[in-house]
GROMACS .gro file of C-alpha atoms in nm:
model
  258
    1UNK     CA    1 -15.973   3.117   5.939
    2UNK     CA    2 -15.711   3.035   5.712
    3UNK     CA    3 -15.591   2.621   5.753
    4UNK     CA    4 -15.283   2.536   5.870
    5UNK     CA    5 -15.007   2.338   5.836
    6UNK     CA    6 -14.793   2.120   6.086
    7UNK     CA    7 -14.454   1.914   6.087
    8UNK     CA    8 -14.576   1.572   6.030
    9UNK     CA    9 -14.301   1.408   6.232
   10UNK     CA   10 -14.220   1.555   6.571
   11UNK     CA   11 -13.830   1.607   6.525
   12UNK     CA   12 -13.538   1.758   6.754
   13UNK     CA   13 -13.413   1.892   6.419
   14UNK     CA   14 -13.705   2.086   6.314
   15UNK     CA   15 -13.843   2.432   6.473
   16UNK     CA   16 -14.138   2.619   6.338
   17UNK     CA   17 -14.214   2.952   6.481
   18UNK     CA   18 -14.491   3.096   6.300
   19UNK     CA   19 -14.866   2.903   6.202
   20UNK     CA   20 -14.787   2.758   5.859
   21UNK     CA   21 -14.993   2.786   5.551
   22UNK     CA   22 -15.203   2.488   5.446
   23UNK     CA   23 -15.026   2.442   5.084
   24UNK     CA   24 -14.740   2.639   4.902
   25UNK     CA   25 -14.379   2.581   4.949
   26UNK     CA   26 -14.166   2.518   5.266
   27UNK     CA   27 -13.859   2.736   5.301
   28UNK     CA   28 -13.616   2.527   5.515
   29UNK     CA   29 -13.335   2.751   5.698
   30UNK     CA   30 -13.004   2.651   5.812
   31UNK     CA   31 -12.741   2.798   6.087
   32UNK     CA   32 -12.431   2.965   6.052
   33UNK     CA   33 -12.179   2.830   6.253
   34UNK     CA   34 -12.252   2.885   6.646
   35UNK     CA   35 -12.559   2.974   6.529
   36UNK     CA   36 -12.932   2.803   6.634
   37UNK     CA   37 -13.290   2.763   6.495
   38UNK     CA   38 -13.372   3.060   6.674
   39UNK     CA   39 -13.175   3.300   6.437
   40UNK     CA   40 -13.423   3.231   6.207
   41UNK     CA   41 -13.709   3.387   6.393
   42UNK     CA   42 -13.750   3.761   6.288
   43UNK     CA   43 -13.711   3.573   5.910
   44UNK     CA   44 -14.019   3.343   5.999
   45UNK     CA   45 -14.185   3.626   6.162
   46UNK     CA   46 -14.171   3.830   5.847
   47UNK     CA   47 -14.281   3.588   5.613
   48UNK     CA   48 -14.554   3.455   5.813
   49UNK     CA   49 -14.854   3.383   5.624
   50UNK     CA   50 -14.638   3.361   5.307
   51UNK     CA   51 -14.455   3.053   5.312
   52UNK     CA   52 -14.419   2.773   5.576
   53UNK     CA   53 -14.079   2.849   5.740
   54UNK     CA   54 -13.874   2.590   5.916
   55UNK     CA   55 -13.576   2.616   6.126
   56UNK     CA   56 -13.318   2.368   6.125
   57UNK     CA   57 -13.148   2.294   6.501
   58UNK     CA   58 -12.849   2.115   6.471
   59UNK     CA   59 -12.726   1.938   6.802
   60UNK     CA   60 -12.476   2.102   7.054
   61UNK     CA   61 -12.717   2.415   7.089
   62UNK     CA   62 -13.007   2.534   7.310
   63UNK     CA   63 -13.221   2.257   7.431
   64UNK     CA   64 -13.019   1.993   7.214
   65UNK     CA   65 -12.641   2.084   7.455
   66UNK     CA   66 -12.594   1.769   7.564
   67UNK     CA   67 -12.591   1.632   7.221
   68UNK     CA   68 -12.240   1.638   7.073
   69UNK     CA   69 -12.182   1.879   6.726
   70UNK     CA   70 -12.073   1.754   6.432
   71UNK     CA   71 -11.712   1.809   6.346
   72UNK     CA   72 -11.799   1.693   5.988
   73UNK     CA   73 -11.985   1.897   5.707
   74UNK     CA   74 -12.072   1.605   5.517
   75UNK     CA   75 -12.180   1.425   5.801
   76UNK     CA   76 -12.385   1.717   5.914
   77UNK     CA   77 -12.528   1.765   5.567
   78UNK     CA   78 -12.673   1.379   5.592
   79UNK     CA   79 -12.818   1.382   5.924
   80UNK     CA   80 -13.006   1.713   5.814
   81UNK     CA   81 -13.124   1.532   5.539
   82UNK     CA   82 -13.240   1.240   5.647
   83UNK     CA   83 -13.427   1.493   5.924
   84UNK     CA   84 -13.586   1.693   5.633
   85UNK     CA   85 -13.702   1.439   5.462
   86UNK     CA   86 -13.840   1.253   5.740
   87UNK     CA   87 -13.989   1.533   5.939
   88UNK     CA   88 -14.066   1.766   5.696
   89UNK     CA   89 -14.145   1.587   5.407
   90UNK     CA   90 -14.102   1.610   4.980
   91UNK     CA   91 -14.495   1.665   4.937
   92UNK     CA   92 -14.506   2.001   4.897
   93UNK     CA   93 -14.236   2.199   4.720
   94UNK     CA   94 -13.918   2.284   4.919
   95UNK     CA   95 -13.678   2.558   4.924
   96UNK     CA   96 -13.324   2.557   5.103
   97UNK     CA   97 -13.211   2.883   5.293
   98UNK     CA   98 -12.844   2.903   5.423
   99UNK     CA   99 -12.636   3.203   5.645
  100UNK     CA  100 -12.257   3.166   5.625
  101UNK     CA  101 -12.209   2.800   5.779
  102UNK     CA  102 -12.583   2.704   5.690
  103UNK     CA  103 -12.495   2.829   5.315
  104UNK     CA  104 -12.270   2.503   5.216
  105UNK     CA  105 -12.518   2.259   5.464
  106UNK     CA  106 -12.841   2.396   5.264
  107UNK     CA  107 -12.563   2.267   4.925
  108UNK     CA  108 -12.543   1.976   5.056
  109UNK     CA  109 -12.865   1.935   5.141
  110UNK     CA  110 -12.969   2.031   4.848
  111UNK     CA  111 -12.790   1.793   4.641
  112UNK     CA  112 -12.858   1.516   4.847
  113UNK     CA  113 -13.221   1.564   4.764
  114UNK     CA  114 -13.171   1.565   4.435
  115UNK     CA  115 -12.919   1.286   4.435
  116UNK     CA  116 -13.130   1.031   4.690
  117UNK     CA  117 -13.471   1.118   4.696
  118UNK     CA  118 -13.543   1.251   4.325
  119UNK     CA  119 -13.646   1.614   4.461
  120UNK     CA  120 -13.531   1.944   4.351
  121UNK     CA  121 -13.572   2.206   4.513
  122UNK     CA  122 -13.790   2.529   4.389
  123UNK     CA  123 -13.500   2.745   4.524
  124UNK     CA  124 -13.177   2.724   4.716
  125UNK     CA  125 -13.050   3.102   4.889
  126UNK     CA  126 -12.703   3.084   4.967
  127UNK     CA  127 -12.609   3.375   5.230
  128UNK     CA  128 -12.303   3.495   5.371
  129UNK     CA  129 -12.079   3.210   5.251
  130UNK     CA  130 -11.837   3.195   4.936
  131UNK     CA  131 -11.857   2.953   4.681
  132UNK     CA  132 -11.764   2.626   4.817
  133UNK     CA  133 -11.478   2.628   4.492
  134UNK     CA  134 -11.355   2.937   4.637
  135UNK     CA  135 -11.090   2.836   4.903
  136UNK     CA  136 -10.938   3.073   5.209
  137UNK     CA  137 -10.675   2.905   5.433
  138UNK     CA  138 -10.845   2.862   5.757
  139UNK     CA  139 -10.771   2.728   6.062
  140UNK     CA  140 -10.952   2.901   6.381
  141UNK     CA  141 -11.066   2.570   6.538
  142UNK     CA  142 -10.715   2.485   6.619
  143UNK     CA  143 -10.626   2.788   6.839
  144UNK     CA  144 -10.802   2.872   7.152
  145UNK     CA  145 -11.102   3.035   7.288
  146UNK     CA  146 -10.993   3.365   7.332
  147UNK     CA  147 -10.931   3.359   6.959
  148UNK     CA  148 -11.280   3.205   6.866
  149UNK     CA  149 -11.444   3.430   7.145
  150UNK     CA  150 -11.238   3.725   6.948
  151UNK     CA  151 -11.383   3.603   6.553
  152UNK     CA  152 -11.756   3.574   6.706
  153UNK     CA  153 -11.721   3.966   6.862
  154UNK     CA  154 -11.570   4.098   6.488
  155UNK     CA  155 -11.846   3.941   6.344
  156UNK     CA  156 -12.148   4.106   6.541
  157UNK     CA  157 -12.392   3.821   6.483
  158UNK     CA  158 -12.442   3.762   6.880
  159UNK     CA  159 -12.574   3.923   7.175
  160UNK     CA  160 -12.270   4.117   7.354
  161UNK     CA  161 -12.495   4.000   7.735
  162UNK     CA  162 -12.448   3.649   7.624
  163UNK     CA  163 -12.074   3.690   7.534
  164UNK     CA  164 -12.004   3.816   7.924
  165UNK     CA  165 -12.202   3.559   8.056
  166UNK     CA  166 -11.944   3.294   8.103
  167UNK     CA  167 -12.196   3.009   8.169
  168UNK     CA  168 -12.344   3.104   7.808
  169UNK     CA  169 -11.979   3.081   7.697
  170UNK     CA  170 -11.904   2.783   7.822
  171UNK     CA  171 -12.227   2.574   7.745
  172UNK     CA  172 -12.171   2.731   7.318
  173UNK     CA  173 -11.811   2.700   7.299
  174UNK     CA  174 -11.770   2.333   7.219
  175UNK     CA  175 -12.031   2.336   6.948
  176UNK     CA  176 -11.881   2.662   6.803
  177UNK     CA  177 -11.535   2.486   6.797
  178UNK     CA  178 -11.739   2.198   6.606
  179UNK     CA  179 -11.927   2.394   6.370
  180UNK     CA  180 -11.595   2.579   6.290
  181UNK     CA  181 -11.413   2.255   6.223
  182UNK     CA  182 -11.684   2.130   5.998
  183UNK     CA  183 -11.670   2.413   5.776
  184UNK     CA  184 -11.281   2.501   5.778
  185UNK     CA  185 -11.233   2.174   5.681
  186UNK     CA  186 -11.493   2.118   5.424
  187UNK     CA  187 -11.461   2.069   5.048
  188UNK     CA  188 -11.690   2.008   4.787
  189UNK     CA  189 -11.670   1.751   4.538
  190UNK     CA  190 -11.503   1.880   4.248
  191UNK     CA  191 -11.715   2.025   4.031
  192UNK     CA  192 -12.069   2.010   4.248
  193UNK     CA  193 -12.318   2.150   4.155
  194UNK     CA  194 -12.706   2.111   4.242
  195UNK     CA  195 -12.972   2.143   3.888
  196UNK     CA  196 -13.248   2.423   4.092
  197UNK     CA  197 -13.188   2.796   4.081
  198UNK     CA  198 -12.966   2.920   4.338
  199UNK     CA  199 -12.935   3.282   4.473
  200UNK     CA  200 -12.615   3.397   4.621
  201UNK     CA  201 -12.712   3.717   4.880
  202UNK     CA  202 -12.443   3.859   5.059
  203UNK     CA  203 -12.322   4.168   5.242
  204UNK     CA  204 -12.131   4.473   5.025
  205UNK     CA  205 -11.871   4.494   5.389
  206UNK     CA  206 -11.828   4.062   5.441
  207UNK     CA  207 -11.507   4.043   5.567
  208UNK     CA  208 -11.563   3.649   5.478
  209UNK     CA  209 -11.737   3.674   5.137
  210UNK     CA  210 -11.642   3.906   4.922
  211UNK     CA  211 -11.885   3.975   4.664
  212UNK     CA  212 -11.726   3.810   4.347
  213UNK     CA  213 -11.689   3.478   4.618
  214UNK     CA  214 -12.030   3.532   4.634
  215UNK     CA  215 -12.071   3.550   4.245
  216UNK     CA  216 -11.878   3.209   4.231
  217UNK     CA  217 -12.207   3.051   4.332
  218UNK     CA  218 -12.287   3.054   3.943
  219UNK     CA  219 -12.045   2.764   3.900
  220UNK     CA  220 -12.189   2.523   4.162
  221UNK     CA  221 -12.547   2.503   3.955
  222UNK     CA  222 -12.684   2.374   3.629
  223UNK     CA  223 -13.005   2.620   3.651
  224UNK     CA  224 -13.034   2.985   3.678
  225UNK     CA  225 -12.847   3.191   3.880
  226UNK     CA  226 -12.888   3.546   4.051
  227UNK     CA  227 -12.682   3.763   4.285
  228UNK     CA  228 -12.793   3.975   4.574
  229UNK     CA  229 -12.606   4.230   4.735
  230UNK     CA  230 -12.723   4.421   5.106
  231UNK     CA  231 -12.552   4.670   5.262
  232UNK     CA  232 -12.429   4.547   5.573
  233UNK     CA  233 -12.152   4.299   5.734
  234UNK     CA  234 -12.148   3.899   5.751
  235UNK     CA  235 -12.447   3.955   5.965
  236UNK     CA  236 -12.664   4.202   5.724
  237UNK     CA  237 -12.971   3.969   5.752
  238UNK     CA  238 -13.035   4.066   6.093
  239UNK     CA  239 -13.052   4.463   6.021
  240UNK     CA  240 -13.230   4.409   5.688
  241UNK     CA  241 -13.491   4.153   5.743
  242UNK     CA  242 -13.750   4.246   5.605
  243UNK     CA  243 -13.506   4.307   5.259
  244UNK     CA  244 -13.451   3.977   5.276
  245UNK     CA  245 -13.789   3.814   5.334
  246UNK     CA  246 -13.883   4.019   5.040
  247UNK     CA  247 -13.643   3.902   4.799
  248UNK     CA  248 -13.738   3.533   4.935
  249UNK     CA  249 -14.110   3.580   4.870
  250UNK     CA  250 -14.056   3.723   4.532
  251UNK     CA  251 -13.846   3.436   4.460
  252UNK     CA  252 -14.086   3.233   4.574
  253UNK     CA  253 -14.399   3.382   4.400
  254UNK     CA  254 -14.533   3.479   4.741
  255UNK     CA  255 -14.418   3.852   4.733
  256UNK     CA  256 -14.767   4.056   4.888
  257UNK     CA  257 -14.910   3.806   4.963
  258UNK     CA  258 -15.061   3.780   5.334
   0.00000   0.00000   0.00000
């Protein structure tokens, strides 16, 4: 039987969904905005055996609704942190996966490790998100639900049931008015940029990232850089999984390996 790993600090922040390999490197994954660990789990499914994945929950979702959402990227970005480092741990090598939202948090996150605790990452995949120097005027989280409920069915990145259920609606609302806040409002320092290899993936029909936002990535890091394109919308990961995983493992050094 081949040993395991587990999380070795219980953690509200932290989900893990498949048995983890005893060694190799953690791949850390992070929301888009609305979004929850559980988005994460055909990813984790598909790598399993490959590299440990990790889900990140932030609060004002699923079993952590009562707790309120950030409104703040950078805030966000140092809870998350201060979660990874304490739950997960820097004794293995890490590697930082973001979707839209989850992109600039997995940044932060990212710098932050290498900034406080003297860790770089092995990889950071930035998905779905434009550069964080690339700039659209935004402002959803000021206008109402209708028009938030309107930008989530566009997108296609969640279940058409739960958007008719209105006691779904209501219990995701406030933390998708949060998340949406946080990221509308956030800006990077002015020329950040994180020293591990970053991958930009995106989706060739994004109405949010075009694919030369998407290139922009190159600016925000000192190390190498490489650009992914999928067919698909802001939510390709979900119809190309198993795309993805690949390009993740092969990054990674894990590709066929099982």
């Amino acid at each position: 039987m081949t040993p395991t790993r587990t999380a070795p600090v219980e953690s509200p922040w932290i989900r893990r969904y498949q048995p983890a390999p005893a060694d190799g490197v953690t791949l850390v994954c992070f929301p888009h905005a609305g979004g929850s660990a559980t988005s994460f789990h055909a990813l984790s499914r598909a790598l399993a055996g490959r590299l440990d994945v990790v889900a990140v929950q932030y609060p004002g979702r699923q079993d952590r609704h009562r707790e309120p959402a950030f409104e703040d990227l950078d805030e966000l970005a140092d809870a998350a942190f201060d979660a990874v480092v304490e739950a997960v741990g820097t004794d293995r090598p890490l590697a930082l996966f973001g979707h839209s939202m989850g992109a600039s948090v997995a940044f932060e996150v990212a710098a932050r490790l290498e900034q406080r605790a003297g860790v770089t990452p092995v990889s950071l995949f930035v998905s779905g998100r434009r550069a964080p120097s690339r700039h659209r005027s935004e402002d959803l989280h000021r206008k109402g639900d209708d028009a938030l409920l309107r930008e989530i069915r566009a997108l296609d990145g969640t279940a058409q049931a739960a958007l008719d259920d209105e006691d779904i609606v209501r219990m995701f609302l406030p933390s998708l008015r949060a998340d949406y806040k946080a990221i509308e409002r956030y800006r990077s320092a002015p020329g950040a940029a994180v020293g591990c290899p970053v991958v930009a993936l995106t989706g060739d029909n994004d109405p949010k990232t075009t694919v030369e936002e998407a290139r922009a990535w190159q600016e925000h890091t000192t190390g190498p850089f490489d650009l992914r394109v999928f067919g698909g919308g802001h939510f390709y990961v979900s119809e190309q999984t198993d795309a993805v995983a690949e390009v993740l493992a092969t990054r990674l050094g894990v590709a066929g390996v099982g």
